[in-house]
């Protein structure tokens, strides 16, 4: 029974990883498609706007990948080498998420005033 639960958790983590990758890929294609076809009703799409959309797609994908990593930790045997590898991966993805958010918002997260990425500027 325990092996079945571990296998289910591994499959769940893999599915969530695939979802994270799909979020990034689909978000990239949507941002590039909007840029190429000017679907937002603007005369000119700015380079800054496509960077923000690409950054948001990557940021959301990274958040989903971090969730998959956390779920996957349940399955690992307690071996320091595996835990350190996983911790390093999570640390790198979290750092990337943080720097992308700073790049998109243009300010540190602790300097924001109740305005999250809801389209309000």
JSON list of C-alpha atoms in Angstrom, two decimals:
[
{"chain": "A", "resi": 1, "resn": "UNK", "atom": "CA", "xyz": [0.00, 0.00, 0.00]},
{"chain": "A", "resi": 2, "resn": "UNK", "atom": "CA", "xyz": [2.81, 2.40, 0.87]},
{"chain": "A", "resi": 3, "resn": "UNK", "atom": "CA", "xyz": [4.43, 1.88, -2.55]},
{"chain": "A", "resi": 4, "resn": "UNK", "atom": "CA", "xyz": [1.14, 2.77, -4.25]},
{"chain": "A", "resi": 5, "resn": "UNK", "atom": "CA", "xyz": [0.91, 6.02, -2.32]},
{"chain": "A", "resi": 6, "resn": "UNK", "atom": "CA", "xyz": [4.52, 6.93, -3.17]},
{"chain": "A", "resi": 7, "resn": "UNK", "atom": "CA", "xyz": [3.90, 6.16, -6.82]},
{"chain": "A", "resi": 8, "resn": "UNK", "atom": "CA", "xyz": [0.74, 8.30, -6.80]},
{"chain": "A", "resi": 9, "resn": "UNK", "atom": "CA", "xyz": [2.64, 11.20, -5.22]},
{"chain": "A", "resi": 10, "resn": "UNK", "atom": "CA", "xyz": [5.45, 10.86, -7.81]},
{"chain": "A", "resi": 11, "resn": "UNK", "atom": "CA", "xyz": [2.91, 10.88, -10.65]},
{"chain": "A", "resi": 12, "resn": "UNK", "atom": "CA", "xyz": [1.15, 13.88, -9.13]},
{"chain": "A", "resi": 13, "resn": "UNK", "atom": "CA", "xyz": [4.44, 15.79, -8.86]},
{"chain": "A", "resi": 14, "resn": "UNK", "atom": "CA", "xyz": [5.28, 14.94, -12.51]},
{"chain": "A", "resi": 15, "resn": "UNK", "atom": "CA", "xyz": [1.85, 16.08, -13.70]},
{"chain": "A", "resi": 16, "resn": "UNK", "atom": "CA", "xyz": [2.24, 19.37, -11.82]},
{"chain": "A", "resi": 17, "resn": "UNK", "atom": "CA", "xyz": [5.71, 19.81, -13.36]},
{"chain": "A", "resi": 18, "resn": "UNK", "atom": "CA", "xyz": [4.22, 19.33, -16.83]},
{"chain": "A", "resi": 19, "resn": "UNK", "atom": "CA", "xyz": [1.51, 21.88, -16.00]},
{"chain": "A", "resi": 20, "resn": "UNK", "atom": "CA", "xyz": [4.21, 24.36, -14.92]},
{"chain": "A", "resi": 21, "resn": "UNK", "atom": "CA", "xyz": [6.07, 23.88, -18.18]},
{"chain": "A", "resi": 22, "resn": "UNK", "atom": "CA", "xyz": [2.85, 24.23, -20.18]},
{"chain": "A", "resi": 23, "resn": "UNK", "atom": "CA", "xyz": [2.03, 27.46, -18.36]},
{"chain": "A", "resi": 24, "resn": "UNK", "atom": "CA", "xyz": [5.37, 28.91, -19.45]},
{"chain": "A", "resi": 25, "resn": "UNK", "atom": "CA", "xyz": [5.09, 27.65, -23.04]},
{"chain": "A", "resi": 26, "resn": "UNK", "atom": "CA", "xyz": [1.47, 28.74, -23.53]},
{"chain": "A", "resi": 27, "resn": "UNK", "atom": "CA", "xyz": [2.11, 32.08, -21.83]},
{"chain": "A", "resi": 28, "resn": "UNK", "atom": "CA", "xyz": [5.07, 32.69, -24.10]},
{"chain": "A", "resi": 29, "resn": "UNK", "atom": "CA", "xyz": [3.07, 31.91, -27.23]},
{"chain": "A", "resi": 30, "resn": "UNK", "atom": "CA", "xyz": [0.19, 34.12, -26.07]},
{"chain": "A", "resi": 31, "resn": "UNK", "atom": "CA", "xyz": [2.51, 37.04, -25.33]},
{"chain": "A", "resi": 32, "resn": "UNK", "atom": "CA", "xyz": [4.31, 36.66, -28.65]},
{"chain": "A", "resi": 33, "resn": "UNK", "atom": "CA", "xyz": [1.01, 36.24, -30.49]},
{"chain": "A", "resi": 34, "resn": "UNK", "atom": "CA", "xyz": [-0.38, 39.42, -28.94]},
{"chain": "A", "resi": 35, "resn": "UNK", "atom": "CA", "xyz": [2.80, 41.22, -29.84]},
{"chain": "A", "resi": 36, "resn": "UNK", "atom": "CA", "xyz": [2.82, 39.95, -33.41]},
{"chain": "A", "resi": 37, "resn": "UNK", "atom": "CA", "xyz": [-0.86, 40.50, -34.12]},
{"chain": "A", "resi": 38, "resn": "UNK", "atom": "CA", "xyz": [-1.50, 43.51, -31.85]},
{"chain": "A", "resi": 39, "resn": "UNK", "atom": "CA", "xyz": [-4.59, 41.91, -30.34]},
{"chain": "A", "resi": 40, "resn": "UNK", "atom": "CA", "xyz": [-4.97, 44.28, -27.43]},
{"chain": "A", "resi": 41, "resn": "UNK", "atom": "CA", "xyz": [-6.37, 47.16, -29.45]},
{"chain": "A", "resi": 42, "resn": "UNK", "atom": "CA", "xyz": [-3.28, 49.32, -29.19]},
{"chain": "A", "resi": 43, "resn": "UNK", "atom": "CA", "xyz": [-1.62, 50.82, -32.22]},
{"chain": "A", "resi": 44, "resn": "UNK", "atom": "CA", "xyz": [1.85, 49.82, -31.07]},
{"chain": "A", "resi": 45, "resn": "UNK", "atom": "CA", "xyz": [2.72, 47.12, -28.56]},
{"chain": "A", "resi": 46, "resn": "UNK", "atom": "CA", "xyz": [5.63, 48.23, -26.46]},
{"chain": "A", "resi": 47, "resn": "UNK", "atom": "CA", "xyz": [8.65, 46.07, -25.80]},
{"chain": "A", "resi": 48, "resn": "UNK", "atom": "CA", "xyz": [8.13, 46.65, -22.07]},
{"chain": "A", "resi": 49, "resn": "UNK", "atom": "CA", "xyz": [4.62, 45.19, -22.24]},
{"chain": "A", "resi": 50, "resn": "UNK", "atom": "CA", "xyz": [5.76, 41.96, -23.94]},
{"chain": "A", "resi": 51, "resn": "UNK", "atom": "CA", "xyz": [8.56, 41.65, -21.38]},
{"chain": "A", "resi": 52, "resn": "UNK", "atom": "CA", "xyz": [6.02, 41.95, -18.57]},
{"chain": "A", "resi": 53, "resn": "UNK", "atom": "CA", "xyz": [3.74, 39.33, -20.12]},
{"chain": "A", "resi": 54, "resn": "UNK", "atom": "CA", "xyz": [6.63, 36.94, -20.73]},
{"chain": "A", "resi": 55, "resn": "UNK", "atom": "CA", "xyz": [7.88, 37.54, -17.20]},
{"chain": "A", "resi": 56, "resn": "UNK", "atom": "CA", "xyz": [4.47, 36.80, -15.72]},
{"chain": "A", "resi": 57, "resn": "UNK", "atom": "CA", "xyz": [4.19, 33.56, -17.69]},
{"chain": "A", "resi": 58, "resn": "UNK", "atom": "CA", "xyz": [7.62, 32.45, -16.52]},
{"chain": "A", "resi": 59, "resn": "UNK", "atom": "CA", "xyz": [6.89, 33.54, -12.95]},
{"chain": "A", "resi": 60, "resn": "UNK", "atom": "CA", "xyz": [3.64, 31.59, -12.80]},
{"chain": "A", "resi": 61, "resn": "UNK", "atom": "CA", "xyz": [5.32, 28.53, -14.33]},
{"chain": "A", "resi": 62, "resn": "UNK", "atom": "CA", "xyz": [8.13, 28.72, -11.76]},
{"chain": "A", "resi": 63, "resn": "UNK", "atom": "CA", "xyz": [5.63, 28.92, -8.91]},
{"chain": "A", "resi": 64, "resn": "UNK", "atom": "CA", "xyz": [3.93, 25.76, -10.17]},
{"chain": "A", "resi": 65, "resn": "UNK", "atom": "CA", "xyz": [7.31, 24.01, -10.53]},
{"chain": "A", "resi": 66, "resn": "UNK", "atom": "CA", "xyz": [8.19, 24.94, -6.94]},
{"chain": "A", "resi": 67, "resn": "UNK", "atom": "CA", "xyz": [4.90, 23.40, -5.80]},
{"chain": "A", "resi": 68, "resn": "UNK", "atom": "CA", "xyz": [5.78, 20.21, -7.69]},
{"chain": "A", "resi": 69, "resn": "UNK", "atom": "CA", "xyz": [9.20, 20.15, -6.00]},
{"chain": "A", "resi": 70, "resn": "UNK", "atom": "CA", "xyz": [7.64, 20.49, -2.57]},
{"chain": "A", "resi": 71, "resn": "UNK", "atom": "CA", "xyz": [5.19, 17.66, -3.28]},
{"chain": "A", "resi": 72, "resn": "UNK", "atom": "CA", "xyz": [8.04, 15.50, -4.56]},
{"chain": "A", "resi": 73, "resn": "UNK", "atom": "CA", "xyz": [9.89, 15.87, -1.24]},
{"chain": "A", "resi": 74, "resn": "UNK", "atom": "CA", "xyz": [7.34, 13.57, 0.38]},
{"chain": "A", "resi": 75, "resn": "UNK", "atom": "CA", "xyz": [8.57, 10.65, -1.71]},
{"chain": "A", "resi": 76, "resn": "UNK", "atom": "CA", "xyz": [12.30, 11.04, -1.17]},
{"chain": "A", "resi": 77, "resn": "UNK", "atom": "CA", "xyz": [14.09, 8.87, 1.32]},
{"chain": "A", "resi": 78, "resn": "UNK", "atom": "CA", "xyz": [15.88, 10.90, 3.91]},
{"chain": "A", "resi": 79, "resn": "UNK", "atom": "CA", "xyz": [19.29, 11.11, 2.29]},
{"chain": "A", "resi": 80, "resn": "UNK", "atom": "CA", "xyz": [21.14, 14.34, 2.78]},
{"chain": "A", "resi": 81, "resn": "UNK", "atom": "CA", "xyz": [22.43, 14.48, -0.81]},
{"chain": "A", "resi": 82, "resn": "UNK", "atom": "CA", "xyz": [18.91, 14.29, -2.30]},
{"chain": "A", "resi": 83, "resn": "UNK", "atom": "CA", "xyz": [17.52, 16.82, 0.16]},
{"chain": "A", "resi": 84, "resn": "UNK", "atom": "CA", "xyz": [20.39, 19.23, -0.59]},
{"chain": "A", "resi": 85, "resn": "UNK", "atom": "CA", "xyz": [19.85, 18.89, -4.35]},
{"chain": "A", "resi": 86, "resn": "UNK", "atom": "CA", "xyz": [16.15, 19.53, -4.01]},
{"chain": "A", "resi": 87, "resn": "UNK", "atom": "CA", "xyz": [16.76, 22.45, -1.65]},
{"chain": "A", "resi": 88, "resn": "UNK", "atom": "CA", "xyz": [19.17, 23.98, -4.15]},
{"chain": "A", "resi": 89, "resn": "UNK", "atom": "CA", "xyz": [16.66, 23.61, -6.98]},
{"chain": "A", "resi": 90, "resn": "UNK", "atom": "CA", "xyz": [13.93, 25.25, -4.88]},
{"chain": "A", "resi": 91, "resn": "UNK", "atom": "CA", "xyz": [16.33, 28.03, -3.83]},
{"chain": "A", "resi": 92, "resn": "UNK", "atom": "CA", "xyz": [17.28, 28.76, -7.45]},
{"chain": "A", "resi": 93, "resn": "UNK", "atom": "CA", "xyz": [13.66, 28.74, -8.64]},
{"chain": "A", "resi": 94, "resn": "UNK", "atom": "CA", "xyz": [12.61, 30.97, -5.74]},
{"chain": "A", "resi": 95, "resn": "UNK", "atom": "CA", "xyz": [15.45, 33.41, -6.50]},
{"chain": "A", "resi": 96, "resn": "UNK", "atom": "CA", "xyz": [14.40, 33.49, -10.16]},
{"chain": "A", "resi": 97, "resn": "UNK", "atom": "CA", "xyz": [10.79, 34.11, -9.15]},
{"chain": "A", "resi": 98, "resn": "UNK", "atom": "CA", "xyz": [11.83, 36.94, -6.84]},
{"chain": "A", "resi": 99, "resn": "UNK", "atom": "CA", "xyz": [14.03, 38.64, -9.43]},
{"chain": "A", "resi": 100, "resn": "UNK", "atom": "CA", "xyz": [11.36, 38.28, -12.13]},
{"chain": "A", "resi": 101, "resn": "UNK", "atom": "CA", "xyz": [8.78, 39.88, -9.87]},
{"chain": "A", "resi": 102, "resn": "UNK", "atom": "CA", "xyz": [11.12, 42.79, -9.16]},
{"chain": "A", "resi": 103, "resn": "UNK", "atom": "CA", "xyz": [11.79, 43.14, -12.90]},
{"chain": "A", "resi": 104, "resn": "UNK", "atom": "CA", "xyz": [8.07, 43.08, -13.79]},
{"chain": "A", "resi": 105, "resn": "UNK", "atom": "CA", "xyz": [6.86, 45.38, -11.01]},
{"chain": "A", "resi": 106, "resn": "UNK", "atom": "CA", "xyz": [9.86, 47.69, -11.07]},
{"chain": "A", "resi": 107, "resn": "UNK", "atom": "CA", "xyz": [10.05, 47.82, -7.27]},
{"chain": "A", "resi": 108, "resn": "UNK", "atom": "CA", "xyz": [10.84, 45.65, -4.30]},
{"chain": "A", "resi": 109, "resn": "UNK", "atom": "CA", "xyz": [7.93, 43.50, -3.07]},
{"chain": "A", "resi": 110, "resn": "UNK", "atom": "CA", "xyz": [7.96, 45.17, 0.33]},
{"chain": "A", "resi": 111, "resn": "UNK", "atom": "CA", "xyz": [7.50, 48.61, -1.33]},
{"chain": "A", "resi": 112, "resn": "UNK", "atom": "CA", "xyz": [4.15, 47.75, -2.92]},
{"chain": "A", "resi": 113, "resn": "UNK", "atom": "CA", "xyz": [0.97, 49.37, -1.62]},
{"chain": "A", "resi": 114, "resn": "UNK", "atom": "CA", "xyz": [-1.89, 46.86, -1.84]},
{"chain": "A", "resi": 115, "resn": "UNK", "atom": "CA", "xyz": [-1.53, 46.70, -5.63]},
{"chain": "A", "resi": 116, "resn": "UNK", "atom": "CA", "xyz": [-0.60, 43.28, -6.84]},
{"chain": "A", "resi": 117, "resn": "UNK", "atom": "CA", "xyz": [-0.41, 42.37, -10.51]},
{"chain": "A", "resi": 118, "resn": "UNK", "atom": "CA", "xyz": [-4.08, 43.13, -11.16]},
{"chain": "A", "resi": 119, "resn": "UNK", "atom": "CA", "xyz": [-3.45, 45.50, -14.00]},
{"chain": "A", "resi": 120, "resn": "UNK", "atom": "CA", "xyz": [-3.53, 48.58, -11.74]},
{"chain": "A", "resi": 121, "resn": "UNK", "atom": "CA", "xyz": [-0.65, 50.95, -12.14]}
]
